[in-house]
Coordinates of C-alpha atoms in Angstrom, one line a residue:
M1 CA 91.2 91.5 74.2
E2 CA 88.1 90.6 76.0
K3 CA 88.1 89.7 79.6
E4 CA 86.5 86.3 78.9
I5 CA 89.5 85.6 76.4
I6 CA 92.0 86.6 79.2
I7 CA 90.4 84.1 81.6
D8 CA 90.1 81.3 79.1
E9 CA 93.6 81.5 77.4
I10 CA 95.7 83.0 80.2
I11 CA 94.3 82.4 83.6
M12 CA 92.8 79.0 83.3
P13 CA 96.1 77.3 82.0
N14 CA 97.7 78.8 85.2
I15 CA 95.0 77.2 87.3
E16 CA 95.4 73.9 85.6
R17 CA 99.1 73.9 86.2
K18 CA 98.6 74.0 89.9
S19 CA 95.8 71.5 89.9
V20 CA 98.3 68.7 89.1
Y21 CA 99.7 69.0 92.7
V22 CA 96.8 70.8 94.5
D23 CA 94.0 68.4 93.7
S24 CA 95.8 65.4 95.2
V25 CA 95.3 65.1 98.9
Q26 CA 98.1 63.7 100.9
M27 CA 97.1 62.4 104.4
H28 CA 99.3 62.5 107.4
E29 CA 98.3 61.0 110.7
G30 CA 94.6 61.2 109.7
S31 CA 94.6 64.7 108.5
P32 CA 95.1 66.4 105.1
L33 CA 98.5 67.8 104.5
F34 CA 99.1 71.0 102.5
S35 CA 99.8 70.3 98.9
W36 CA 101.1 73.6 97.8
L37 CA 103.9 75.4 99.7
E38 CA 104.6 79.1 98.7
I39 CA 107.8 80.7 99.9
N40 CA 108.7 84.3 99.8
P41 CA 112.5 84.3 99.5
T42 CA 112.9 88.1 99.4
E43 CA 111.4 91.4 100.1
L44 CA 113.0 93.0 97.0
C45 CA 111.4 93.7 93.7
N46 CA 112.7 95.7 90.7
R47 CA 109.2 96.6 89.4
L48 CA 106.2 98.7 90.4
C49 CA 103.2 96.9 88.9
T50 CA 100.0 98.8 88.9
F51 CA 98.0 96.1 90.5
C52 CA 100.5 95.3 93.3
P53 CA 100.8 97.0 96.7
R54 CA 104.5 97.9 95.7
V55 CA 103.1 100.5 93.4
E56 CA 103.1 102.7 96.5
P57 CA 106.6 102.5 97.9
D58 CA 105.7 104.4 101.0
E59 CA 103.0 101.7 101.7
Y60 CA 105.1 98.7 100.7
P61 CA 108.8 99.7 100.5
N62 CA 111.5 97.6 99.0
Q63 CA 113.7 95.9 101.8
N64 CA 116.8 93.9 101.3
L65 CA 115.6 91.0 103.4
N66 CA 116.3 87.5 102.2
M67 CA 115.7 83.9 103.1
T68 CA 118.8 82.1 104.2
V69 CA 120.0 78.7 102.9
D70 CA 119.9 77.3 106.5
L71 CA 116.1 78.1 106.7
A72 CA 115.5 76.6 103.2
K73 CA 117.4 73.4 104.3
K74 CA 115.3 73.2 107.4
I75 CA 112.1 73.5 105.4
A76 CA 113.3 70.9 102.8
N77 CA 114.3 68.4 105.5
E78 CA 110.9 68.7 107.2
L79 CA 109.1 68.1 103.9
N80 CA 111.3 65.0 103.3
E81 CA 110.4 63.7 106.7
L82 CA 106.7 64.1 105.7
N83 CA 107.4 62.3 102.4
Y84 CA 105.8 65.4 100.9
K85 CA 104.2 64.9 97.4
G86 CA 103.1 68.3 96.7
G87 CA 104.7 71.4 95.1
V88 CA 107.0 74.2 96.3
V89 CA 106.8 77.6 94.7
F90 CA 109.1 80.6 95.1
S91 CA 107.0 83.7 94.5
G92 CA 105.3 85.5 97.5
Y93 CA 105.8 89.2 97.9
G94 CA 108.9 90.0 95.9
E95 CA 111.0 89.0 92.9
P96 CA 112.5 85.6 94.0
L97 CA 115.5 85.8 91.6
L98 CA 116.7 88.9 93.5
N99 CA 117.6 86.7 96.5
P100 CA 121.4 86.2 95.8
E101 CA 121.3 82.6 97.2
I102 CA 118.2 81.5 95.1
Q103 CA 120.1 78.8 93.3
T104 CA 121.5 77.3 96.5
I105 CA 118.1 77.5 98.1
I106 CA 116.5 75.6 95.3
K107 CA 119.2 72.9 95.5
Q108 CA 118.1 72.1 99.1
F109 CA 114.7 70.6 97.9
G110 CA 116.2 67.8 95.9
D111 CA 113.5 65.7 94.3
I112 CA 110.7 67.8 95.5
Y113 CA 108.8 69.6 92.7
V114 CA 110.0 73.3 92.7
E115 CA 108.9 76.2 90.5
V116 CA 109.8 79.9 90.5
I117 CA 107.5 82.7 89.4
T118 CA 109.5 85.6 88.1
N119 CA 109.2 88.8 86.0
G120 CA 112.3 87.4 84.2
D121 CA 114.1 90.6 84.1
S122 CA 117.3 89.1 85.6
L123 CA 117.3 86.1 83.3
D124 CA 120.1 85.2 81.0
E125 CA 121.4 81.9 79.5
E126 CA 123.8 81.4 82.5
K127 CA 121.2 82.0 85.1
I128 CA 118.6 79.9 83.4
A129 CA 121.1 77.0 83.2
G130 CA 122.1 77.5 86.8
L131 CA 118.6 77.4 88.1
F132 CA 117.7 74.1 86.3
E133 CA 121.0 72.6 87.3
S134 CA 120.0 73.5 90.9
G135 CA 117.0 71.2 90.6
L136 CA 114.2 73.7 89.4
N137 CA 111.4 71.8 87.6
T138 CA 109.5 74.8 86.1
I139 CA 110.0 78.5 85.7
V140 CA 107.0 80.8 85.2
V141 CA 107.7 84.1 83.6
S142 CA 105.2 86.9 83.8
L143 CA 105.6 89.2 80.8
Y144 CA 104.7 92.8 81.7
D145 CA 106.2 94.8 78.8
G146 CA 104.4 93.6 75.5
E147 CA 103.8 90.8 73.1
F148 CA 107.3 91.1 71.7
Q149 CA 108.6 89.4 74.9
I150 CA 107.1 86.0 73.8
D151 CA 109.7 85.5 71.0
Q152 CA 112.3 87.1 73.0
F153 CA 112.0 84.5 75.9
H154 CA 111.3 81.6 73.7
K155 CA 114.7 82.3 72.1
L156 CA 116.4 82.9 75.5
F157 CA 115.3 79.5 76.9
K158 CA 116.1 77.7 73.6
D159 CA 119.7 79.2 73.6
A160 CA 120.0 78.1 77.3
G161 CA 119.1 74.6 76.2
V162 CA 115.7 74.5 78.1
S163 CA 112.8 72.8 76.5
E164 CA 109.3 74.4 76.2
E165 CA 107.7 72.0 78.8
K166 CA 110.0 73.4 81.5
Y167 CA 108.8 77.0 81.3
I168 CA 105.6 78.9 81.1
L169 CA 105.2 82.5 79.6
R170 CA 102.3 84.4 81.1
N171 CA 100.9 87.5 79.4
R172 CA 100.7 90.3 81.9
W173 CA 100.9 93.4 79.7
F174 CA 97.2 94.2 79.5
D175 CA 95.5 97.3 80.8
E176 CA 92.9 97.9 83.5
D177 CA 90.0 97.1 81.3
V178 CA 90.9 93.5 81.4
D179 CA 92.4 93.5 85.0
Y180 CA 95.9 93.6 83.7
G181 CA 95.7 90.0 82.6
V182 CA 95.5 88.7 86.1
L183 CA 92.9 87.4 88.5
L184 CA 92.8 90.9 90.2
T185 CA 92.6 90.9 94.0
N186 CA 92.9 93.6 96.7
R187 CA 95.7 91.7 98.5
S188 CA 93.6 91.8 101.6
G189 CA 92.9 95.5 101.3
K190 CA 96.4 96.5 100.5
A191 CA 95.9 97.1 96.7
K192 CA 93.5 99.7 95.6
N193 CA 93.9 100.0 91.7
G194 CA 91.9 98.4 89.0
N195 CA 88.3 97.3 88.9
Q196 CA 88.3 95.5 92.3
S197 CA 85.3 93.4 93.1
E198 CA 83.4 94.0 96.3
V199 CA 84.4 92.1 99.4
D200 CA 81.9 89.3 100.2
P201 CA 82.0 88.3 103.9
M202 CA 79.9 85.3 103.2
R203 CA 82.3 83.8 100.6
A204 CA 84.1 80.6 101.4
C205 CA 87.9 80.4 100.9
Y206 CA 90.0 77.3 100.6
Y207 CA 93.5 78.7 100.8
T208 CA 94.1 77.5 104.3
H209 CA 92.8 74.0 103.5
Y210 CA 95.6 73.2 100.8
Q211 CA 98.2 75.9 101.0
M212 CA 101.0 77.1 103.4
M213 CA 102.7 80.4 103.0
I214 CA 106.3 80.9 104.5
D215 CA 107.9 84.4 104.6
W216 CA 111.6 85.1 104.1
N217 CA 112.3 85.0 107.9
G218 CA 110.4 81.8 108.6
D219 CA 107.1 83.4 109.6
V220 CA 104.1 81.3 108.8
M221 CA 101.5 83.5 107.1
L222 CA 97.8 83.0 106.6
C223 CA 98.2 83.0 102.8
V224 CA 99.8 84.9 99.9
Q225 CA 96.9 87.4 99.8
D226 CA 97.8 88.8 103.2
W227 CA 100.2 91.6 102.3
N228 CA 99.6 93.3 105.7
K229 CA 101.3 90.4 107.4
K230 CA 99.7 90.9 110.7
V231 CA 98.3 87.4 111.1
K232 CA 101.0 84.8 111.7
F233 CA 100.9 81.1 112.9
G234 CA 104.4 80.5 114.3
N235 CA 107.9 80.9 113.0
L236 CA 109.9 77.9 111.5
F237 CA 112.9 78.7 113.7
S238 CA 110.7 77.7 116.7
N239 CA 108.0 75.5 115.2
S240 CA 107.8 72.8 112.6
L241 CA 105.8 73.1 109.5
L242 CA 103.5 70.4 110.8
E243 CA 103.0 72.2 114.1
S244 CA 102.0 75.4 112.3
W245 CA 99.7 73.6 109.9
T246 CA 97.8 71.9 112.6
S247 CA 97.9 74.7 115.1
K248 CA 94.6 75.7 116.8
A249 CA 94.8 79.3 115.4
L250 CA 95.1 78.1 111.8
S251 CA 92.5 75.4 112.3
R252 CA 90.0 78.0 113.5
Y253 CA 90.6 80.1 110.3
R254 CA 90.3 77.0 108.2
R255 CA 86.9 76.0 109.8
T256 CA 85.5 79.5 109.5
L257 CA 86.6 80.0 105.9
G258 CA 85.5 76.5 104.9
K259 CA 81.9 77.4 106.2
G260 CA 81.8 80.6 104.2
F261 CA 82.5 83.2 106.8
R262 CA 85.2 85.9 106.4
K263 CA 84.6 87.4 109.9
D264 CA 88.2 87.9 110.9
E265 CA 91.0 90.1 109.6
P266 CA 92.7 90.0 107.0
C267 CA 89.9 87.8 105.4
K268 CA 87.0 90.2 106.0
S269 CA 88.9 92.8 104.0
C270 CA 89.9 90.3 101.1
N271 CA 88.1 90.0 97.8
V272 CA 89.9 87.0 96.5
I273 CA 87.7 84.2 95.0
G274 CA 89.5 81.5 97.1
T275 CA 87.7 78.5 95.9
L276 CA 89.5 77.8 92.6
H277 CA 91.6 75.2 94.3
G278 CA 91.3 73.1 97.3
A279 CA 87.9 71.4 97.0
N280 CA 89.3 68.0 97.6
H281 CA 91.1 69.1 100.7
V282 CA 87.9 70.6 102.0
K283 CA 86.1 67.4 101.7
S284 CA 89.0 65.6 103.5
W285 CA 89.0 68.1 106.3
K286 CA 85.2 67.7 106.7
G287 CA 85.7 63.9 106.8
Q288 CA 88.1 64.3 109.6
E289 CA 85.7 66.5 111.6
H290 CA 83.0 63.8 111.4
R291 CA 85.3 61.0 112.6

């Protein structure tokens, strides 16, 4: 399969899925609010994907570290106080379904849109039903083993009583020639395999304009690309979501990246495109600066 087909048929639908939530800018007290909240609920994963830093266990080891229900409840309460209209996705740096409390965690978010991105290995009819009964809106399954998984998972979801509009199957079984069927990135220098593009220090990035990234322990990260986890903007046990989002430190990164400068770590080691989403937020942030 040609790389152009991978982008058109596999990657673009994934981008369009997020756009429903990301492209809408919600203002709060005169400033744009994040519209996509990514949460890493566990530091466990049962796979070693070639394009992921976990392929080198000595560099990125499995750890039985999991988000608690209490932290998820705090996050959900703050989102409700903000009248949050965006999306929440459980994905991050591990396999979210390996958090033993994931269903109870999802339940905390009530009417907020919630999705899970998973490799699907632990899914069965009972678990699928339980996830949706907990309030899950969408489950995205990345298929790594082969085309045969498509029919396998369609049948599994049908048997669980889940309609096709509630799940997405993503082809991820391709080889290095087509970047494994993903938008390949070096995870801020942490991933080395594949045909990695060169780092461009003069490329803008909009992640910080529209997205927040929360680690399992409440740390507010720069973005999901930062697998080194050296740059943090508070912790939700001592700061609120809004305090971290509007902090001077994160605002400085936001201004710099919006102007097309990746001068600080981890950004200056990162090759992610970074402008596929968030253009509307960038305009709103600039409008605030000119007030």
